[in-house]
Tab-separated table of C-alpha atoms in Angstrom:
chain	number	residue	atom	x	y	z
A	25	MET	CA	78.825	72.191	102.687
A	26	SER	CA	77.138	70.816	99.577
A	27	ASP	CA	74.814	68.728	101.743
A	28	THR	CA	73.868	71.561	104.122
A	29	VAL	CA	70.206	72.496	104.269
A	30	PHE	CA	69.556	76.233	104.476
A	31	GLN	CA	66.155	77.578	105.454
A	32	ILE	CA	65.765	80.666	103.278
A	33	GLY	CA	61.999	81.097	103.074
A	34	SER	CA	61.669	84.569	104.576
A	35	TYR	CA	64.800	85.883	102.882
A	36	ALA	CA	63.241	85.289	99.481
A	37	THR	CA	60.497	87.802	100.317
A	38	THR	CA	63.110	90.564	100.560
A	39	PHE	CA	64.445	89.889	97.070
A	40	ILE	CA	60.966	89.504	95.603
A	41	ALA	CA	59.915	92.786	97.210
A	42	MET	CA	62.933	94.590	95.735
A	43	ARG	CA	62.162	93.246	92.259
A	44	ILE	CA	58.482	94.157	92.506
A	45	ALA	CA	59.318	97.639	93.856
A	46	LYS	CA	61.682	98.265	90.934
A	47	ARG	CA	59.002	97.278	88.439
A	48	ALA	CA	56.449	99.455	90.245
A	49	ASP	CA	58.862	102.419	90.178
A	50	ASP	CA	59.348	101.863	86.441
A	51	GLY	CA	55.564	101.919	85.956
A	52	ARG	CA	55.526	98.356	84.620
A	53	ILE	CA	53.218	97.104	87.386
A	54	GLU	CA	50.966	98.513	90.109
A	55	TRP	CA	50.902	97.385	93.738
A	56	SER	CA	47.216	96.589	93.244
A	57	ASP	CA	47.858	94.277	90.258
A	58	THR	CA	46.534	90.749	90.751
A	59	VAL	CA	48.794	87.722	90.734
A	60	LYS	CA	47.594	85.664	87.783
A	61	ASN	CA	48.003	81.887	87.555
A	62	ALA	CA	49.457	81.718	91.066
A	63	ALA	CA	46.578	82.556	93.365
A	64	GLU	CA	42.987	83.643	93.348
A	65	VAL	CA	42.223	86.599	91.099
A	66	HIS	CA	41.766	89.050	93.989
A	67	THR	CA	45.259	88.468	95.439
A	68	THR	CA	47.549	91.451	94.882
A	69	LEU	CA	51.328	91.797	94.994
A	70	ALA	CA	50.964	93.722	98.250
A	71	ASP	CA	48.948	90.802	99.695
A	72	LEU	CA	51.761	88.382	98.894
A	73	LEU	CA	54.475	90.555	100.374
A	74	THR	CA	52.521	91.084	103.588
A	75	MET	CA	51.787	87.350	103.730
A	76	ASN	CA	48.082	88.084	103.510
A	77	SER	CA	47.309	86.219	100.286
A	78	GLY	CA	44.970	83.517	101.500
A	79	LEU	CA	47.398	80.840	100.330
A	80	GLY	CA	47.887	77.810	102.571
A	81	ALA	CA	49.753	78.339	105.821
A	82	TYR	CA	53.395	77.321	106.069
A	83	ASP	CA	54.303	75.673	109.360
A	84	GLY	CA	58.010	76.417	108.983
A	85	ASP	CA	60.080	75.038	111.828
A	86	MET	CA	57.123	73.785	113.860
A	87	PRO	CA	57.837	70.001	113.580
A	88	PHE	CA	61.502	70.669	114.399
A	89	MET	CA	60.627	72.840	117.405
A	90	LEU	CA	58.137	70.304	118.747
A	91	GLY	CA	60.794	67.587	118.799
A	92	MET	CA	59.238	65.511	116.010
A	93	PHE	CA	62.659	65.428	114.335
A	94	LYS	CA	66.077	65.632	115.974
A	95	THR	CA	67.853	67.214	113.014
A	96	GLU	CA	67.021	69.216	109.905
A	97	ARG	CA	68.381	66.298	107.869
A	98	GLU	CA	65.600	64.081	109.277
A	99	ILE	CA	63.013	66.631	108.146
A	100	THR	CA	64.496	66.685	104.645
A	101	GLN	CA	64.715	62.887	104.479
A	102	ARG	CA	61.000	62.611	105.330
A	103	LEU	CA	60.253	64.412	102.049
A	104	PHE	CA	61.774	61.510	100.123
A	105	ASP	CA	60.288	58.634	102.162
């Protein structure tokens, strides 16, 4: 299984949200705080978690679903070509 490719993109949001919520509960951050050095100044933590940050779109599985690649391995290999 060491060569298996897992698509975990959306799962990461859950863990990030839990970490941010804990810090907000502790009073260390506010939901309206801006995300510095990662996005434009007006982007907030809430924007990121609701996928409303203005960052570039992620096409996810689109090439795979459109038949451009037969396997996930082909998609991964394209990154190194």
